[in-house]
C-alpha atoms as one frame of an Amber mdcrd trajectory, in Angstrom:
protein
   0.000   0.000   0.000   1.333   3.155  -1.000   2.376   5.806   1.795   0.412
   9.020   2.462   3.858  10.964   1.221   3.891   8.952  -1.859  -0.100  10.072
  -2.535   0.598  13.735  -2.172   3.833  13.295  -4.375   2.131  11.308  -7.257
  -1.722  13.013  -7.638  -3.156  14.300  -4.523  -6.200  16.788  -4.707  -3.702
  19.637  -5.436  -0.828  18.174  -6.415  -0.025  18.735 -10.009  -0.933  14.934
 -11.486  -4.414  16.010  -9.705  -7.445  16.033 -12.053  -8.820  19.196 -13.778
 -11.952  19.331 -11.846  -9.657  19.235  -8.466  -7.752  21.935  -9.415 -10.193
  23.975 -10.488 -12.133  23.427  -6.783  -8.658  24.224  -5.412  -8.808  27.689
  -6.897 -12.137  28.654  -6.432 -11.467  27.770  -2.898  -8.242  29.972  -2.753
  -9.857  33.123  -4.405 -13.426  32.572  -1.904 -10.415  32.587   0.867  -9.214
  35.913  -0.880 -12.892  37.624  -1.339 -13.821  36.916   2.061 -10.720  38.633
   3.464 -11.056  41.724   1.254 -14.524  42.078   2.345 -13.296  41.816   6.063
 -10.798  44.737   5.740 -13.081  46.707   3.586 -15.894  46.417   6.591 -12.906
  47.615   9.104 -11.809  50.514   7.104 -15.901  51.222   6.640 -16.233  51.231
  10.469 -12.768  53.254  11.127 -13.976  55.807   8.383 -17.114  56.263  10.632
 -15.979  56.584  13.922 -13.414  59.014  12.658 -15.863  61.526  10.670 -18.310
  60.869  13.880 -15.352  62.006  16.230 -15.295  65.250  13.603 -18.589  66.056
  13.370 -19.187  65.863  17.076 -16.212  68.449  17.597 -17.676  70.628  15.183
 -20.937  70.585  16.676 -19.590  70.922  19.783 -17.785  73.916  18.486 -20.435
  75.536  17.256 -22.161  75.067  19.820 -19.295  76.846  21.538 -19.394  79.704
  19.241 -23.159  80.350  19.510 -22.932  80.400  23.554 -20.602  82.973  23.595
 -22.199  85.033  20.760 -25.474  84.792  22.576 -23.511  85.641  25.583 -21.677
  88.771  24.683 -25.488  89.724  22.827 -26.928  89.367  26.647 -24.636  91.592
  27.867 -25.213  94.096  25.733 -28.587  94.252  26.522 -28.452  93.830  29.649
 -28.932  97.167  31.889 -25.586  97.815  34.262 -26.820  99.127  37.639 -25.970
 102.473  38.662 -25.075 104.346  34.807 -26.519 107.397  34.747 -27.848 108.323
  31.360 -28.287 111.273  29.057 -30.059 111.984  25.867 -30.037 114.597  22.743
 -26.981 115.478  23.815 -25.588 117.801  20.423 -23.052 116.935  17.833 -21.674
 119.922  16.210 -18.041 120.901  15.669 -16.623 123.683  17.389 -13.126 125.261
  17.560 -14.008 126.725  21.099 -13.654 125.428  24.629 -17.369 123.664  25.609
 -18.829 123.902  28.588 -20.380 120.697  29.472 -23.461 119.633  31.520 -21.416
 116.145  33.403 -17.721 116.006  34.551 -16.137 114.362  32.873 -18.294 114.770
  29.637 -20.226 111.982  28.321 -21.230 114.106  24.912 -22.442 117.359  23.329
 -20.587 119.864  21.082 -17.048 118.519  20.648 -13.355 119.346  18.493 -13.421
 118.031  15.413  -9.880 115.981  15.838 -10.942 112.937  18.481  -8.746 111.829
  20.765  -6.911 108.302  19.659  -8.860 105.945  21.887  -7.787 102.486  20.744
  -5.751 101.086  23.952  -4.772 104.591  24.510  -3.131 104.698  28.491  -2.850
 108.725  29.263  -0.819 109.762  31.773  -2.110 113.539  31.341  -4.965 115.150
  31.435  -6.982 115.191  27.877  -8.889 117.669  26.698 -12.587 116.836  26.983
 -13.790 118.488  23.314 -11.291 115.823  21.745 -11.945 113.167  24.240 -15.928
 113.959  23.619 -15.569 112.826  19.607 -13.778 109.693  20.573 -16.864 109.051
  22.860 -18.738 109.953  19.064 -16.852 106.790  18.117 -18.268 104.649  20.478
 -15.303 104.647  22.442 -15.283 104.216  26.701 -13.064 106.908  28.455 -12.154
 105.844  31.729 -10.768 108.647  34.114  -9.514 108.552  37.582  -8.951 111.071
  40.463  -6.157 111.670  42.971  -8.298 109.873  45.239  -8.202 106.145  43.466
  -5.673 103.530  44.293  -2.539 103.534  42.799  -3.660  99.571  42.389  -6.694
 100.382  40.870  -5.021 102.675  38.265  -2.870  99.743  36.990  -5.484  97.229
  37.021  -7.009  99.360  34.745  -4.492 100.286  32.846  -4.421  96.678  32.122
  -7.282  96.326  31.395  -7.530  98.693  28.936  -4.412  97.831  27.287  -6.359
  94.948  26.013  -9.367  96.289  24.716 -10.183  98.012  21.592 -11.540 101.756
  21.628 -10.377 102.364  24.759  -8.553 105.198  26.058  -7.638 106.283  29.914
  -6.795 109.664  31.563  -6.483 111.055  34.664  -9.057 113.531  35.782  -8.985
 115.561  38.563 -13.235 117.281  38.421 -14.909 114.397  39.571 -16.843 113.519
  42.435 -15.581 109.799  42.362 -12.398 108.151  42.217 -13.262 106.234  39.000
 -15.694 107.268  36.036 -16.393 105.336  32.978 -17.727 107.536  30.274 -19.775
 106.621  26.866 -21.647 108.507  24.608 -24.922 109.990  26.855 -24.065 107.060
  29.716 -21.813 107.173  32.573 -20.705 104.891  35.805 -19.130 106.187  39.529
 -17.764 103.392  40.987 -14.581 103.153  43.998 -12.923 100.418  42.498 -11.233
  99.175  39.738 -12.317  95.528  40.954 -16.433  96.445  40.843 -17.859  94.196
  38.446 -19.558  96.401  36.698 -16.399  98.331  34.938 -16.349  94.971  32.759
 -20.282  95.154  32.262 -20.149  98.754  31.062 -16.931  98.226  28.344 -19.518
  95.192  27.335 -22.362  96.583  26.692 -20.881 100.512  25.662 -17.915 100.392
  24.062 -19.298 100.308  20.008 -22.547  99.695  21.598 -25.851 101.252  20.389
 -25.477 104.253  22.006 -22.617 104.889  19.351 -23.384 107.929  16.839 -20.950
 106.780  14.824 -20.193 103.090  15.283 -17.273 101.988  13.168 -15.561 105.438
  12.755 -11.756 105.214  13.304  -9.985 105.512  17.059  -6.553 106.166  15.598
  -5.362 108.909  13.231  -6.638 110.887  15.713  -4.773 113.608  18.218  -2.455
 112.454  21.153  -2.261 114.947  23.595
């Protein structure tokens, strides 16, 4: 009886004395072996493809998400009212070459130079003349002044603070009944301190706020005093 070896050797199934109809199962086999692999990697990359664009879509909702909050946010606190701003209204606009005599100290708008004050993260260490600091107000600028009488901590905190935020400008002041003002066109805060939360709710809501004759016009190219 022939050995198992000798079988294999001489005309097994896929050995090459093996019949035509052997072989041919023998490759159908082989490439069904193939296909079914393919189709396993092709499902893998299918499900690696989804969890990855998943992954990206939910950070970009997320994001936007994001984006929307704080919009909303910042539009909140612009609406919002800040407690304690005292408000004017109809103040005038024209241009005069003469010294004005204004209604509030410091001046929150009326009759004003007609060269503003540059007011985009302007620090003053001087005082400013109000008919020039007036048309920056025009601009929707905040004008933050301080007396003798605030901290010398307080003055750089906000000199900080308004190093880092457009239309912007800062002066010292000496004819005013509190130690810190914040000025916009027609509205204007008293408060002690530079940390009083509502110095960052008033630059939210005024500074190019809708109070703002003339929201967009420029804060540089102006006059530094």
């Amino acid at each position: 009886m022939a050995s198992s070896k000798s079988k294999a050797k001489n005309g097994g199934p896929t050995g090459k004395n093996s019949s035509p109809k052997a072989r041919e199962a023998a490759r159908r086999a082989r490439v069904e072996e193939i296909r079914k692999a393919e189709q396993s990697r092709e499902r893998r990359m299918r499900l690696l493809t989804l969890g990855v664009t998943g992954v990206i879509l939910a950070g970009l909702v997320g994001g936007g998400w994001f984006l929307i909050d704080s919009a909303q946010e910042k539009e909140e606190a612009k609406a919002a009212p800040v407690d304690g701003v005292k408000s004017w209204s109809k103040l005038s606009q024209n241009h005069v070459a003469e010294p004005v005599e204004y209604k509030m100290s410091p001046p929150v708008g009326g009759d004003h130079n007609q060269v503003w004050v540059n007011c985009d993260k302007q620090v003053y260490t001087k005082v400013v003349p109000n008919e020039n600091a007036v048309h920056a107000l025009e601009h929707g600028a905040v004008w933050i002044t301080y007396s003798d009488k605030a901290a010398k901590a307080d003055v750089e905190s906000l000199t900080d603070l308004v190093n880092k935020t457009t239309y912007t400008f800062m002066s010292p002041y000496e004819d005013q009944s509190s130690p810190i003002v914040l000025s916009a066109w027609e509205h204007q805060l008293k408060v002690d301190k530079a940390s009083d939360p509502r110095v960052q709710k008033f630059l939210d809501k005024y500074v190019q706020g809708e109070q703002t004759p003339e929201p967009g016009a420029a804060c540089s190219g102006g006059m530094t005093p």
